[in-house]
mmCIF file of C-alpha atoms in Angstrom:
data_model
loop_
_atom_site.group_PDB
_atom_site.id
_atom_site.type_symbol
_atom_site.label_atom_id
_atom_site.label_comp_id
_atom_site.label_asym_id
_atom_site.label_seq_id
_atom_site.Cartn_x
_atom_site.Cartn_y
_atom_site.Cartn_z
ATOM 1 C CA LYS P 1 30.914 11.008 13.246
ATOM 2 C CA LYS P 2 28.138 13.206 12.053
ATOM 3 C CA GLY P 3 26.361 15.023 14.805
ATOM 4 C CA GLY P 4 28.220 12.971 17.406
ATOM 5 C CA LYS P 5 30.825 14.008 19.874
ATOM 6 C CA GLN P 6 34.333 12.962 18.852
ATOM 7 C CA SER P 7 36.694 11.643 21.519
ATOM 8 C CA LYS P 8 39.866 13.586 22.082
ATOM 9 C CA TYR P 9 43.080 11.943 23.177
ATOM 10 C CA TYR P 10 45.988 13.583 24.950
ATOM 11 C CA LEU P 11 49.639 12.781 25.449
ATOM 12 C CA SER P 12 51.118 13.526 28.833
ATOM 13 C CA PHE P 13 54.848 14.232 29.057
ATOM 14 C CA GLU P 14 56.918 13.900 32.198
ATOM 15 C CA PRO P 15 58.653 17.074 33.297
ATOM 16 C CA GLU P 16 62.133 17.661 31.955
ATOM 17 C CA ALA P 17 65.021 18.204 34.373
ATOM 18 C CA ASP P 18 64.868 21.995 33.957
ATOM 19 C CA ASP P 19 61.037 22.144 33.789
ATOM 20 C CA MET P 20 59.001 21.121 36.807
ATOM 21 C CA GLU P 21 55.610 21.211 35.097
ATOM 22 C CA GLU P 22 53.994 18.251 33.328
ATOM 23 C CA ARG P 23 53.143 18.916 29.690
ATOM 24 C CA VAL P 24 49.930 17.744 28.024
ATOM 25 C CA LYS P 25 49.321 17.816 24.250
ATOM 26 C CA GLU P 26 46.223 16.896 22.302
ATOM 27 C CA LEU P 27 46.809 13.951 19.990
ATOM 28 C CA VAL P 28 45.951 15.200 16.492
ATOM 29 C CA GLY P 29 47.853 12.727 14.300
ATOM 30 C CA ASP P 30 50.575 15.025 13.024
ATOM 31 C CA GLN P 31 54.192 13.965 12.470
ATOM 32 C CA GLU P 32 55.162 14.962 16.013
ATOM 33 C CA ASP P 33 52.430 12.699 17.424
ATOM 34 C CA ILE P 34 53.556 9.820 15.224
ATOM 35 C CA ASN P 35 57.173 10.264 16.314
ATOM 36 C CA THR P 36 56.134 10.517 19.963
ATOM 37 C CA LEU P 37 54.045 7.343 19.766
ATOM 38 C CA TYR P 38 56.860 5.561 17.936
ATOM 39 C CA GLU P 39 59.318 6.506 20.699
ATOM 40 C CA MET P 40 56.833 5.392 23.358
ATOM 41 C CA VAL P 41 56.447 2.006 21.656
ATOM 42 C CA ARG P 42 60.223 1.612 21.323
ATOM 43 C CA GLU P 43 60.688 2.451 25.005
ATOM 44 C CA ALA P 44 57.945 0.019 26.053
ATOM 45 C CA LEU P 45 59.466 -2.706 23.868
ATOM 46 C CA GLY P 46 62.901 -2.081 25.374
ATOM 47 C CA ASP P 47 61.439 -2.241 28.880
ATOM 48 C CA THR P 48 59.654 -5.486 28.026
ATOM 49 C CA VAL P 49 62.829 -7.090 26.669
ATOM 50 C CA HIS P 50 64.790 -5.910 29.718
ATOM 51 C CA LEU P 51 62.178 -7.308 32.130
ATOM 52 C CA LYS P 52 62.039 -10.584 30.212
ATOM 53 C CA ASP P 53 65.823 -10.922 30.526
ATOM 54 C CA GLU P 54 65.700 -10.113 34.250
ATOM 55 C CA LEU P 55 62.970 -12.701 34.812
ATOM 56 C CA ALA P 56 64.942 -15.355 32.925
ATOM 57 C CA ALA P 57 68.067 -14.602 34.991
ATOM 58 C CA GLU P 58 66.069 -14.746 38.211
ATOM 59 C CA ARG P 59 64.470 -18.032 37.144
ATOM 60 C CA ASP P 60 67.919 -19.502 36.404
ATOM 61 C CA GLN P 61 69.250 -18.311 39.775
ATOM 62 C CA ARG P 62 66.243 -19.848 41.550
ATOM 63 C CA ALA P 63 66.805 -23.169 39.746
ATOM 64 C CA ARG P 64 70.497 -23.177 40.769
ATOM 65 C CA SER P 65 69.537 -22.387 44.359
ATOM 66 C CA GLN P 66 66.990 -25.211 44.348
ATOM 67 C CA GLN P 67 69.611 -27.649 43.052
ATOM 68 C CA GLY P 68 72.031 -26.559 45.771
ATOM 69 C CA LEU P 69 69.331 -26.970 48.403
ATOM 70 C CA GLU P 70 68.527 -30.471 47.167
ATOM 71 C CA ARG P 71 72.241 -31.383 47.256
ATOM 72 C CA LEU P 72 72.541 -30.109 50.839
ATOM 73 C CA GLU P 73 69.429 -32.042 51.827
ATOM 74 C CA ARG P 74 70.946 -35.263 50.449
ATOM 75 C CA GLN P 75 74.170 -34.564 52.363
ATOM 76 C CA VAL P 76 72.246 -33.985 55.603
ATOM 77 C CA ASN P 77 70.323 -37.236 55.079
ATOM 78 C CA THR P 78 73.597 -39.090 54.494
ATOM 79 C CA MET P 79 75.159 -37.582 57.628
ATOM 80 C CA GLN P 80 72.084 -38.512 59.699
ATOM 81 C CA ALA P 81 72.248 -42.102 58.436
ATOM 82 C CA LEU P 82 75.976 -42.276 59.235
ATOM 83 C CA LEU P 83 75.401 -40.896 62.726
ATOM 84 C CA ARG P 84 72.611 -43.419 63.372
ATOM 85 C CA ASP P 85 74.861 -46.248 62.186
ATOM 86 C CA ALA P 86 77.754 -44.985 64.319
ATOM 87 C CA ALA P 87 75.492 -44.716 67.386
ATOM 88 C CA ALA P 88 74.168 -48.242 66.836
ATOM 89 C CA LEU P 89 77.700 -49.588 66.384
ATOM 90 C CA SER P 90 78.871 -47.759 69.497
ATOM 91 C CA THR P 91 76.024 -49.303 71.501
ATOM 92 C CA LEU P 92 76.901 -52.795 70.216
ATOM 93 C CA VAL P 93 80.587 -52.321 71.004
ATOM 94 C CA HIS P 94 79.763 -50.976 74.452
ATOM 95 C CA GLN P 95 77.492 -53.937 75.180
ATOM 96 C CA ALA P 96 80.064 -56.463 73.944
ATOM 97 C CA THR P 97 82.977 -54.980 75.867
ATOM 98 C CA PRO P 98 83.311 -56.227 79.448
ATOM 99 C CA THR P 99 83.586 -53.511 82.042
ATOM 100 C CA PRO P 100 86.837 -53.471 84.028
ATOM 101 C CA GLY P 101 86.627 -55.236 87.361
ATOM 102 C CA THR P 102 84.146 -57.827 86.254
ATOM 103 C CA ALA P 103 85.304 -61.289 85.428
ATOM 104 C CA GLU P 104 83.689 -63.461 82.842
ATOM 105 C CA SER P 105 83.220 -67.038 83.845
#
């Protein structure tokens, strides 16, 4: 830009294991900058693919858990129905069975 202020961009590097200080470099478009940006894009792409895979695995696990929960719910409903039927049958049998000591005429 003529007469205008140009924006400057900087790259910030995390400290290395042996260096405790963060490094900052002005982005000027040289080969080092291009390589650095390329590596950053590759790393971001790798992270994205990894996260996508993790999300898919978690989604599959959740679906399997939901299916198992639905199966257990059906089993509980079946057991409740069987218990109700058994209780009703027990009541009918108890009512139809004479108690000892009473004579039917």
